[in-house]
Amino acid sequence: MSILILKNATAAQIYPAKVWENVDIAIENDKILAVGPGLCQRYPQAQVKEMRGQLVMPGMVCSHNHFYSGLSRGIQANIAPSPDFISTLKNLWWRLDRALDEESLYYSGLICAMEAVRSGCTAVIDHHASPHYITGSLSQLRNAFLKIGLRGMTCFETTDRNFGSRELRDSVEENIRFAREIDAAREKGDQPYLVEAHIGAHAPFTVPDEGLAMLGEALKATGRGLHIHAAEDRYDVSHSHHLYGKDLLARLAEFGLINSKTLIAHGLYISDADVELLNAQDGFLVHNARSNMNNHVGYNHRLPQIRNLALGTDGIGSDMFEEMKFAFFKHRDAGGPLWPDSFAKALSNGNELLNRNFNARFGRLEAGYKADLTLCDYMAPTPLIAENIAGHIAFGLGSNSVRSVMVNGVMIYEDRQFSFDCEPIFREAQKVAKKMWARMDALPA
């Protein structure tokens, strides 16, 4: 029996909100064993790490991200003027994903995983695209997650936007292949169970009914859920109404794609009927406030109607402290009625997504829950209590406070250091990024 005790911690649970001062947290292997005072006496054989009041919380989860965008920061490629969302996709992101190869994807995954951990994330739910490197791409991302020790999920964006029906088929096959790889790895048990699979699709406007039918079969074959963008821009909705005469989620539901594991990213312009459908099926909508602002696509005024609301970044890093702040402030700026506690619950809901997909318990500081923890240095200037922890996050606590991160009972980031030298990875990533940018410029418009 291997037990670690985090001694004299300030334990803070975001939802249901709870704060304990001067308690011990005992961790056995990959799970929390006990939370309370005097655990060193109860488990005298345990290893002890003195917290000195350090804040210990259930791990932060980024519920929608794009690790393939990791080498796009400060991009030096010839990007044509992009006055609207669709032209931004065509001129930047769809050229970038076509330029990805095995090397650039791996380094992009490594960089994004390290930055997620430094920001306090214990898990990231990824949504991947690389049309010229489909087969095996999700395994390459899994390699990056495992190298860093980050928990996560990933999937491939099924679409026909580049190569038609062949691309649809290859994308769905990669999703199925990867889900089966995960199943085999779990049975073998030779590596920690850190990475899971969704069945991915880009957006309804780039997936014809032929593709939706294949995706429905993939869900049945693998037991996984759908991860898709929907209604990020009004175009997606008008396209569905024009070509299919249906609301977006109603169209997806006809192919059995809406259930309790479904993750809809954005959803700015889904209809009231679509909201009712998603809520009735107990699915999730992931709000990405900073990305929506950056792409100037508008604001989702239906957030208060969503039963299962989570938060993501859509590729703008993995700083979930920052994302919660922006989600709350933008909501208030848009005249919304919600207060920080609603967005703290949305932040915590990332752990509920893990609960449903990993068949384990996440998101609480209780015995039997996974030891995925975010540890912070935070000198609260006012009392830190259950009633105001959401306010402390919205107006104070940030990723600059993150000191250590534990995933699956292992300190993968301790006292602001990884267990390996990061500098060579970043140095090589810069070289790989330049090569990828050059490939972007070589692609036809």
CSV table of C-alpha atoms in Angstrom, one decimal:
chain,number,residue,atom,x,y,z
A,1,MET,CA,0.0,0.0,0.0
A,2,SER,CA,1.5,3.3,-1.2
A,3,ILE,CA,0.0,6.3,0.7
A,4,LEU,CA,0.9,10.0,0.4
A,5,ILE,CA,-0.5,12.6,2.8
A,6,LEU,CA,-0.8,16.2,1.8
A,7,LYS,CA,-0.6,17.6,5.4
A,8,ASN,CA,-2.1,20.9,6.6
A,9,ALA,CA,-3.8,21.9,3.4
A,10,THR,CA,-6.6,24.3,2.7
A,11,ALA,CA,-9.0,22.0,0.8
A,12,ALA,CA,-11.4,23.8,-1.5
A,13,GLN,CA,-14.1,22.0,-3.6
A,14,ILE,CA,-15.6,24.2,-6.3
A,15,TYR,CA,-18.9,22.3,-6.7
A,16,PRO,CA,-20.6,21.4,-4.5
A,17,ALA,CA,-18.7,24.3,-2.8
A,18,LYS,CA,-16.8,23.4,0.3
A,19,VAL,CA,-13.7,24.7,2.1
A,20,TRP,CA,-11.8,23.0,4.9
A,21,GLU,CA,-8.8,24.6,6.6
A,22,ASN,CA,-5.9,22.7,8.2
A,23,VAL,CA,-6.8,19.3,6.9
A,24,ASP,CA,-4.9,16.3,5.6
A,25,ILE,CA,-5.6,14.6,2.3
A,26,ALA,CA,-4.5,11.0,2.1
A,27,ILE,CA,-3.9,9.5,-1.3
A,28,GLU,CA,-3.5,5.8,-2.0
A,29,ASN,CA,-2.2,5.0,-5.5
A,30,ASP,CA,-4.5,6.9,-7.9
A,31,LYS,CA,-7.4,7.7,-5.5
A,32,ILE,CA,-8.2,9.9,-2.5
A,33,LEU,CA,-8.2,7.7,0.6
A,34,ALA,CA,-9.4,10.2,3.2
A,35,VAL,CA,-9.8,13.9,3.9
A,36,GLY,CA,-9.7,15.2,7.5
A,37,PRO,CA,-7.5,16.1,10.5
A,38,GLY,CA,-4.8,13.9,12.0
A,39,LEU,CA,-4.4,11.5,9.1
A,40,CYS,CA,-0.6,11.2,9.8
A,41,GLN,CA,-1.5,9.4,13.0
A,42,ARG,CA,-4.0,7.1,11.2
A,43,TYR,CA,-1.5,6.2,8.5
A,44,PRO,CA,2.0,6.4,10.2
A,45,GLN,CA,3.7,4.5,7.3
A,46,ALA,CA,2.6,7.2,4.8
A,47,GLN,CA,4.9,9.6,3.0
A,48,VAL,CA,4.1,13.2,4.1
A,49,LYS,CA,4.2,16.4,2.1
A,50,GLU,CA,3.8,19.5,4.2
A,51,MET,CA,1.3,22.0,2.5
A,52,ARG,CA,1.6,24.9,5.0
A,53,GLY,CA,-2.0,26.0,4.1
A,54,GLN,CA,-1.5,25.6,0.4
A,55,LEU,CA,-4.8,25.5,-1.5
A,56,VAL,CA,-5.7,22.0,-2.8
A,57,MET,CA,-8.6,21.7,-5.3
A,58,PRO,CA,-10.1,19.0,-7.6
A,59,GLY,CA,-8.3,19.3,-10.9
A,60,MET,CA,-9.2,21.8,-13.6
A,61,VAL,CA,-10.5,20.4,-16.9
A,62,CYS,CA,-10.5,22.2,-20.2
A,63,SER,CA,-13.6,20.7,-21.9
A,64,HIS,CA,-12.9,21.7,-25.5
A,65,ASN,CA,-9.5,22.4,-27.0
A,66,HIS,CA,-7.4,22.0,-30.2
A,67,PHE,CA,-3.9,20.8,-29.4
A,68,TYR,CA,-3.1,20.9,-33.1
A,69,SER,CA,-3.0,24.7,-32.9
A,70,GLY,CA,-0.1,24.6,-30.5
A,71,LEU,CA,2.4,25.8,-33.1
A,72,SER,CA,0.2,28.7,-34.4
A,73,ARG,CA,1.2,31.3,-31.8
A,74,GLY,CA,2.7,34.3,-33.6
A,75,ILE,CA,2.3,32.5,-36.9
A,76,GLN,CA,4.5,33.8,-39.7
A,77,ALA,CA,2.6,32.5,-42.8
A,78,ASN,CA,0.9,34.4,-45.6
A,79,ILE,CA,-2.7,34.6,-44.3
A,80,ALA,CA,-5.1,36.4,-46.6
A,81,PRO,CA,-7.5,39.0,-45.2
A,82,SER,CA,-10.3,37.3,-43.3
A,83,PRO,CA,-13.2,39.6,-42.6
A,84,ASP,CA,-15.6,36.9,-41.3
A,85,PHE,CA,-15.6,33.5,-39.5
A,86,ILE,CA,-15.7,31.3,-42.6
A,87,SER,CA,-12.8,33.1,-44.3
A,88,THR,CA,-10.8,32.8,-41.1
A,89,LEU,CA,-11.4,29.0,-41.1
A,90,LYS,CA,-10.4,28.7,-44.8
A,91,ASN,CA,-7.4,31.1,-44.8
A,92,LEU,CA,-5.9,30.1,-41.4
A,93,TRP,CA,-7.1,27.1,-39.6
A,94,TRP,CA,-7.9,24.8,-42.5
A,95,ARG,CA,-4.5,25.6,-44.1
A,96,LEU,CA,-2.8,25.0,-40.7
A,97,ASP,CA,-4.4,21.6,-40.2
A,98,ARG,CA,-3.5,20.5,-43.8
A,99,ALA,CA,0.1,21.4,-43.0
A,100,LEU,CA,0.4,19.1,-39.9
A,101,ASP,CA,2.5,16.0,-40.1
A,102,GLU,CA,3.6,13.4,-37.6
A,103,GLU,CA,6.4,15.5,-36.2
A,104,SER,CA,4.5,18.8,-35.9
A,105,LEU,CA,1.5,17.2,-34.3
A,106,TYR,CA,3.7,15.5,-31.6
A,107,TYR,CA,5.4,18.7,-30.7
A,108,SER,CA,2.2,20.7,-30.8
A,109,GLY,CA,0.7,18.1,-28.4
A,110,LEU,CA,3.7,18.2,-26.1
A,111,ILE,CA,3.7,22.0,-25.9
A,112,CYS,CA,0.0,22.3,-25.3
A,113,ALA,CA,0.1,19.5,-22.7
A,114,MET,CA,2.9,21.2,-20.7
A,115,GLU,CA,1.2,24.6,-20.9
A,116,ALA,CA,-2.1,23.0,-19.7
A,117,VAL,CA,-0.4,21.5,-16.7
A,118,ARG,CA,1.4,24.8,-15.9
A,119,SER,CA,-2.0,26.5,-15.9
A,120,GLY,CA,-3.4,24.0,-13.4
A,121,CYS,CA,-5.2,21.6,-15.7
A,122,THR,CA,-5.3,17.9,-14.9
A,123,ALA,CA,-7.3,17.0,-18.0
A,124,VAL,CA,-8.0,18.4,-21.5
A,125,ILE,CA,-10.7,17.3,-23.9
A,126,ASP,CA,-9.2,17.7,-27.4
A,127,HIS,CA,-10.7,17.9,-30.8
A,128,HIS,CA,-8.2,17.1,-33.6
A,129,ALA,CA,-7.8,17.7,-37.4
A,130,SER,CA,-4.9,16.9,-39.8
A,131,PRO,CA,-6.4,15.9,-43.2
A,132,HIS,CA,-3.0,14.8,-44.7
A,133,TYR,CA,-2.2,12.7,-41.6
A,134,ILE,CA,-5.3,10.9,-40.4
A,135,THR,CA,-4.4,7.3,-39.6
A,136,GLY,CA,-2.4,7.1,-36.4
A,137,SER,CA,-2.8,10.8,-35.6
A,138,LEU,CA,-4.8,10.2,-32.4
A,139,SER,CA,-2.2,7.7,-31.2
A,140,GLN,CA,0.5,10.4,-31.7
A,141,LEU,CA,-1.6,12.8,-29.5
A,142,ARG,CA,-2.0,10.1,-26.9
A,143,ASN,CA,1.8,9.7,-26.9
A,144,ALA,CA,2.1,13.4,-26.0
A,145,PHE,CA,-0.5,13.2,-23.2
A,146,LEU,CA,1.3,10.2,-21.7
A,147,LYS,CA,4.8,11.8,-22.0
A,148,ILE,CA,3.6,14.8,-19.9
A,149,GLY,CA,1.3,12.7,-17.7
A,150,LEU,CA,-1.8,14.8,-18.5
A,151,ARG,CA,-5.2,13.1,-18.5
A,152,GLY,CA,-7.4,13.7,-21.6
A,153,MET,CA,-9.6,12.7,-24.4
A,154,THR,CA,-9.2,13.2,-28.1
A,155,CYS,CA,-11.0,12.4,-31.4
A,156,PHE,CA,-10.7,13.2,-35.1
A,157,GLU,CA,-12.8,15.9,-36.8
A,158,THR,CA,-14.8,13.9,-39.3
A,159,THR,CA,-15.5,16.1,-42.4
A,160,ASP,CA,-15.6,16.0,-46.2
A,161,ARG,CA,-14.2,19.5,-46.7
A,162,ASN,CA,-11.0,18.4,-48.3
A,163,PHE,CA,-11.3,15.1,-50.0
A,164,GLY,CA,-15.0,14.2,-50.0
A,165,SER,CA,-16.3,10.7,-49.1
A,166,ARG,CA,-12.8,9.3,-48.8
A,167,GLU,CA,-12.0,11.8,-46.0
A,168,LEU,CA,-15.3,11.0,-44.3
A,169,ARG,CA,-14.5,7.3,-44.3
A,170,ASP,CA,-10.9,7.7,-43.2
A,171,SER,CA,-11.9,10.1,-40.4
A,172,VAL,CA,-14.5,7.8,-38.9
A,173,GLU,CA,-12.2,4.8,-39.2
A,174,GLU,CA,-9.5,6.7,-37.3
A,175,ASN,CA,-12.0,7.5,-34.5
A,176,ILE,CA,-13.0,3.8,-34.3
A,177,ARG,CA,-9.4,2.5,-34.5
A,178,PHE,CA,-8.3,4.8,-31.7
A,179,ALA,CA,-11.3,3.9,-29.4
A,180,ARG,CA,-10.3,0.2,-29.9
A,181,GLU,CA,-6.7,1.0,-29.2
A,182,ILE,CA,-7.8,2.5,-25.9
A,183,ASP,CA,-9.9,-0.6,-25.1
A,184,ALA,CA,-6.9,-2.8,-25.8
A,185,ALA,CA,-4.5,-0.7,-23.7
A,186,ARG,CA,-7.0,-0.8,-20.7
A,187,GLU,CA,-7.2,-4.6,-20.9
A,188,LYS,CA,-3.4,-4.9,-21.1
A,189,GLY,CA,-2.9,-2.5,-18.3
A,190,ASP,CA,0.7,-1.7,-19.1
A,191,GLN,CA,0.2,2.1,-19.0
A,192,PRO,CA,-1.8,4.4,-16.8
A,193,TYR,CA,-5.4,4.9,-18.0
A,194,LEU,CA,-5.0,8.5,-18.8
A,195,VAL,CA,-6.5,9.0,-22.3
A,196,GLU,CA,-10.0,8.3,-23.6
A,197,ALA,CA,-11.8,8.7,-26.9
A,198,HIS,CA,-14.7,10.6,-28.3
A,199,ILE,CA,-16.1,10.1,-31.8
A,200,GLY,CA,-15.3,13.4,-33.5
A,201,ALA,CA,-16.8,15.6,-36.2
A,202,HIS,CA,-15.9,19.1,-37.4
A,203,ALA,CA,-19.3,20.8,-37.7
A,204,PRO,CA,-22.6,20.0,-39.3
A,205,PHE,CA,-22.0,22.2,-42.3
A,206,THR,CA,-19.0,20.0,-43.3
A,207,VAL,CA,-20.6,16.6,-42.6
A,208,PRO,CA,-23.3,15.4,-45.0
A,209,ASP,CA,-25.9,12.8,-44.0
A,210,GLU,CA,-23.6,10.1,-45.3
A,211,GLY,CA,-21.0,11.1,-42.7
A,212,LEU,CA,-23.6,11.4,-39.9
A,213,ALA,CA,-24.8,7.9,-40.6
A,214,MET,CA,-21.2,6.6,-40.3
A,215,LEU,CA,-20.7,8.5,-37.1
A,216,GLY,CA,-23.9,7.0,-35.7
A,217,GLU,CA,-22.6,3.6,-36.4
A,218,ALA,CA,-19.2,4.5,-34.8
A,219,LEU,CA,-21.0,5.5,-31.6
A,220,LYS,CA,-22.8,2.1,-31.5
A,221,ALA,CA,-19.6,0.2,-32.3
A,222,THR,CA,-17.4,1.9,-29.6
A,223,GLY,CA,-19.8,3.0,-26.9
A,224,ARG,CA,-18.3,6.5,-27.1
A,225,GLY,CA,-20.0,9.9,-27.4
A,226,LEU,CA,-19.9,12.6,-30.1
A,227,HIS,CA,-17.7,15.7,-29.9
A,228,ILE,CA,-18.7,18.3,-32.5
A,229,HIS,CA,-18.8,22.1,-33.1
A,230,ALA,CA,-22.3,23.3,-33.8
A,231,ALA,CA,-23.7,26.8,-34.4
A,232,GLU,CA,-20.4,28.6,-33.7
A,233,ASP,CA,-21.5,31.0,-36.4
A,234,ARG,CA,-24.9,31.7,-38.0
A,235,TYR,CA,-23.7,30.1,-41.2
A,236,ASP,CA,-23.9,26.6,-39.7
A,237,VAL,CA,-27.5,27.1,-38.9
A,238,SER,CA,-28.6,28.7,-42.2
A,239,HIS,CA,-26.7,25.9,-44.1
A,240,SER,CA,-28.7,23.2,-42.1
A,241,HIS,CA,-32.0,25.0,-42.7
A,242,HIS,CA,-31.2,25.6,-46.4
A,243,LEU,CA,-30.0,22.1,-47.4
A,244,TYR,CA,-31.8,19.9,-44.8
A,245,GLY,CA,-34.7,22.0,-43.6
A,246,LYS,CA,-33.8,21.1,-40.0
A,247,ASP,CA,-32.4,22.6,-36.8
A,248,LEU,CA,-28.8,21.5,-36.2
A,249,LEU,CA,-29.2,19.2,-33.2
A,250,ALA,CA,-32.5,17.8,-34.5
A,251,ARG,CA,-30.5,16.7,-37.6
A,252,LEU,CA,-27.8,15.1,-35.5
A,253,ALA,CA,-30.4,13.4,-33.3
A,254,GLU,CA,-31.9,11.6,-36.4
A,255,PHE,CA,-28.7,9.7,-36.6
A,256,GLY,CA,-28.6,8.8,-32.9
A,257,LEU,CA,-25.8,11.3,-32.1
A,258,ILE,CA,-27.3,13.1,-29.1
A,259,ASN,CA,-27.0,11.4,-25.7
A,260,SER,CA,-25.5,11.8,-22.3
A,261,LYS,CA,-21.9,11.6,-23.6
A,262,THR,CA,-22.5,14.2,-26.4
A,263,LEU,CA,-20.3,17.3,-26.3
A,264,ILE,CA,-21.5,20.2,-28.4
A,265,ALA,CA,-18.9,23.0,-28.6
A,266,HIS,CA,-20.1,26.6,-28.9
A,267,GLY,CA,-23.8,26.4,-29.8
A,268,LEU,CA,-24.3,30.1,-30.0
A,269,TYR,CA,-27.2,29.9,-32.4
A,270,ILE,CA,-28.9,26.6,-31.6
A,271,SER,CA,-32.7,27.0,-31.3
A,272,ASP,CA,-34.9,26.7,-28.3
A,273,ALA,CA,-36.0,23.3,-29.6
A,274,ASP,CA,-32.3,22.2,-29.8
A,275,VAL,CA,-31.7,23.4,-26.2
A,276,GLU,CA,-34.7,21.3,-25.1
A,277,LEU,CA,-33.4,18.3,-27.1
A,278,LEU,CA,-29.9,18.6,-25.6
A,279,ASN,CA,-31.2,19.0,-22.1
A,280,ALA,CA,-33.6,16.1,-22.5
A,281,GLN,CA,-30.8,13.8,-23.6
A,282,ASP,CA,-28.6,15.0,-20.8
A,283,GLY,CA,-25.8,16.2,-23.2
A,284,PHE,CA,-23.2,18.9,-22.7
A,285,LEU,CA,-22.6,22.3,-24.3
A,286,VAL,CA,-19.1,23.7,-23.9
A,287,HIS,CA,-18.8,27.5,-23.9
A,288,ASN,CA,-15.6,29.1,-25.2
A,289,ALA,CA,-15.9,32.7,-24.3
A,290,ARG,CA,-12.5,34.0,-25.4
A,291,SER,CA,-12.6,32.1,-28.8
A,292,ASN,CA,-16.0,33.5,-29.5
A,293,MET,CA,-14.8,37.0,-28.8
A,294,ASN,CA,-11.6,36.5,-30.9
A,295,ASN,CA,-13.7,35.3,-33.9
A,296,HIS,CA,-16.3,37.9,-33.4
A,297,VAL,CA,-19.1,35.4,-33.8
A,298,GLY,CA,-21.4,36.8,-31.2
A,299,TYR,CA,-22.6,35.8,-27.8
A,300,ASN,CA,-24.6,32.8,-26.5
A,301,HIS,CA,-27.6,34.3,-24.6
A,302,ARG,CA,-29.0,30.8,-23.9
A,303,LEU,CA,-26.4,29.8,-21.4
A,304,PRO,CA,-28.8,30.0,-18.5
A,305,GLN,CA,-31.1,27.5,-20.3
A,306,ILE,CA,-28.3,24.8,-20.6
A,307,ARG,CA,-28.6,21.9,-18.2
A,308,ASN,CA,-25.0,20.7,-18.5
A,309,LEU,CA,-22.8,23.7,-19.3
A,310,ALA,CA,-19.0,23.3,-19.3
A,311,LEU,CA,-16.1,25.6,-20.2
A,312,GLY,CA,-13.4,25.2,-22.9
A,313,THR,CA,-10.9,27.4,-24.7
A,314,ASP,CA,-11.2,26.2,-28.4
A,315,GLY,CA,-7.4,26.3,-28.7
A,316,ILE,CA,-6.6,29.5,-26.9
A,317,GLY,CA,-4.3,27.8,-24.4
A,318,SER,CA,-5.7,25.9,-21.4
A,319,ASP,CA,-5.9,28.5,-18.7
A,320,MET,CA,-9.2,27.7,-17.1
A,321,PHE,CA,-8.9,30.3,-14.4
A,322,GLU,CA,-8.7,32.9,-17.1
A,323,GLU,CA,-11.5,31.2,-19.1
A,324,MET,CA,-13.9,31.3,-16.2
A,325,LYS,CA,-13.2,35.0,-15.7
A,326,PHE,CA,-13.8,35.8,-19.3
A,327,ALA,CA,-17.0,33.7,-19.4
A,328,PHE,CA,-18.4,35.5,-16.4
A,329,PHE,CA,-17.3,39.1,-17.4
A,330,LYS,CA,-18.6,38.6,-21.0
A,331,HIS,CA,-21.8,37.3,-19.6
A,332,ARG,CA,-22.3,40.3,-17.4
A,333,ASP,CA,-21.3,42.6,-20.3
A,334,ALA,CA,-24.0,41.0,-22.4
A,335,GLY,CA,-26.6,41.7,-19.7
A,336,GLY,CA,-26.7,38.1,-18.4
A,337,PRO,CA,-28.2,37.2,-15.0
A,338,LEU,CA,-25.7,34.6,-13.8
A,339,TRP,CA,-23.2,35.2,-11.1
A,340,PRO,CA,-19.7,33.6,-10.5
A,341,ASP,CA,-21.1,30.5,-8.8
A,342,SER,CA,-22.9,29.4,-12.1
A,343,PHE,CA,-19.6,29.6,-14.0
A,344,ALA,CA,-17.7,27.8,-11.2
A,345,LYS,CA,-20.2,25.0,-11.6
A,346,ALA,CA,-19.6,25.1,-15.4
A,347,LEU,CA,-15.9,24.9,-14.7
A,348,SER,CA,-16.4,21.9,-12.4
A,349,ASN,CA,-18.6,20.2,-15.0
A,350,GLY,CA,-15.5,19.3,-16.9
A,351,ASN,CA,-15.0,16.7,-14.2
A,352,GLU,CA,-18.5,15.4,-14.8
A,353,LEU,CA,-17.5,14.8,-18.5
A,354,LEU,CA,-14.6,12.7,-17.2
A,355,ASN,CA,-17.0,10.8,-14.9
A,356,ARG,CA,-19.1,9.7,-17.8
A,357,ASN,CA,-16.2,8.7,-20.1
A,358,PHE,CA,-13.6,7.2,-17.7
A,359,ASN,CA,-16.1,5.2,-15.6
A,360,ALA,CA,-14.5,6.7,-12.5
A,361,ARG,CA,-15.2,9.5,-10.1
A,362,PHE,CA,-13.7,13.0,-10.5
A,363,GLY,CA,-14.2,16.5,-9.2
A,364,ARG,CA,-14.5,16.1,-5.4
A,365,LEU,CA,-12.2,15.8,-2.4
A,366,GLU,CA,-13.7,12.7,-1.1
A,367,ALA,CA,-12.6,9.1,-0.5
A,368,GLY,CA,-12.8,7.0,-3.7
A,369,TYR,CA,-12.4,10.0,-6.1
A,370,LYS,CA,-9.5,10.2,-8.5
A,371,ALA,CA,-6.4,12.0,-7.1
A,372,ASP,CA,-6.4,14.6,-9.9
A,373,LEU,CA,-5.6,17.7,-8.0
A,374,THR,CA,-4.6,21.3,-8.6
A,375,LEU,CA,-2.4,22.8,-5.8
A,376,CYS,CA,-2.1,26.6,-5.6
A,377,ASP,CA,-0.3,29.3,-3.5
A,378,TYR,CA,-3.1,31.7,-2.7
A,379,MET,CA,-3.0,34.2,0.1
A,380,ALA,CA,-6.7,35.0,0.4
A,381,PRO,CA,-7.1,38.7,1.3
A,382,THR,CA,-10.6,38.0,2.7
A,383,PRO,CA,-12.1,34.8,4.3
A,384,LEU,CA,-12.1,31.9,1.8
A,385,ILE,CA,-15.4,30.0,2.5
A,386,ALA,CA,-17.8,27.9,0.5
A,387,GLU,CA,-20.1,30.8,-0.1
A,388,ASN,CA,-17.4,32.9,-1.9
A,389,ILE,CA,-15.0,30.5,-3.5
A,390,ALA,CA,-16.4,31.3,-7.0
A,391,GLY,CA,-15.9,35.0,-6.3
A,392,HIS,CA,-12.2,34.3,-5.3
A,393,ILE,CA,-11.7,32.6,-8.7
A,394,ALA,CA,-13.5,35.3,-10.7
A,395,PHE,CA,-11.7,38.2,-9.0
A,396,GLY,CA,-8.4,36.9,-7.7
A,397,LEU,CA,-7.1,33.3,-7.9
A,398,GLY,CA,-5.4,32.6,-11.2
A,399,SER,CA,-3.0,30.2,-13.0
A,400,ASN,CA,0.0,32.2,-11.7
A,401,SER,CA,-0.9,30.7,-8.3
A,402,VAL,CA,-0.5,27.1,-9.5
A,403,ARG,CA,2.4,25.4,-7.7
A,404,SER,CA,1.9,21.7,-8.3
A,405,VAL,CA,-0.4,19.4,-10.3
A,406,MET,CA,-1.3,15.8,-9.5
A,407,VAL,CA,-2.8,13.4,-12.0
A,408,ASN,CA,-3.8,9.8,-11.2
A,409,GLY,CA,-2.0,10.2,-7.8
A,410,VAL,CA,1.3,11.3,-9.4
A,411,MET,CA,2.8,14.7,-9.0
A,412,ILE,CA,3.5,15.5,-12.7
A,413,TYR,CA,4.4,19.1,-11.9
A,414,GLU,CA,5.8,19.8,-8.5
A,415,ASP,CA,6.9,23.2,-7.0
A,416,ARG,CA,6.6,24.7,-10.5
A,417,GLN,CA,8.9,22.1,-12.1
A,418,PHE,CA,8.4,19.1,-14.4
A,419,SER,CA,10.5,16.0,-13.8
A,420,PHE,CA,12.2,16.5,-17.1
A,421,ASP,CA,14.1,19.3,-18.9
A,422,CYS,CA,11.5,21.3,-20.9
A,423,GLU,CA,14.0,23.6,-22.7
A,424,PRO,CA,15.0,21.1,-25.5
A,425,ILE,CA,11.3,20.4,-26.3
A,426,PHE,CA,10.5,24.1,-26.7
A,427,ARG,CA,13.7,24.7,-28.7
A,428,GLU,CA,12.9,21.8,-31.1
A,429,ALA,CA,9.2,23.0,-31.3
A,430,GLN,CA,10.4,26.4,-32.7
A,431,LYS,CA,12.2,24.6,-35.5
A,432,VAL,CA,9.2,22.4,-36.2
A,433,ALA,CA,6.9,25.4,-36.3
A,434,LYS,CA,9.0,27.2,-38.9
A,435,LYS,CA,8.8,24.1,-41.2
A,436,MET,CA,5.1,23.8,-40.7
A,437,TRP,CA,4.5,27.5,-41.5
A,438,ALA,CA,6.6,27.0,-44.7
A,439,ARG,CA,4.3,24.1,-45.7
A,440,MET,CA,1.3,26.3,-45.1
A,441,ASP,CA,2.6,28.8,-47.6
A,442,ALA,CA,3.3,26.1,-50.1
A,443,LEU,CA,-0.4,24.9,-50.0
A,444,PRO,CA,-2.8,26.0,-52.8
A,445,ALA,CA,-5.3,28.7,-51.7
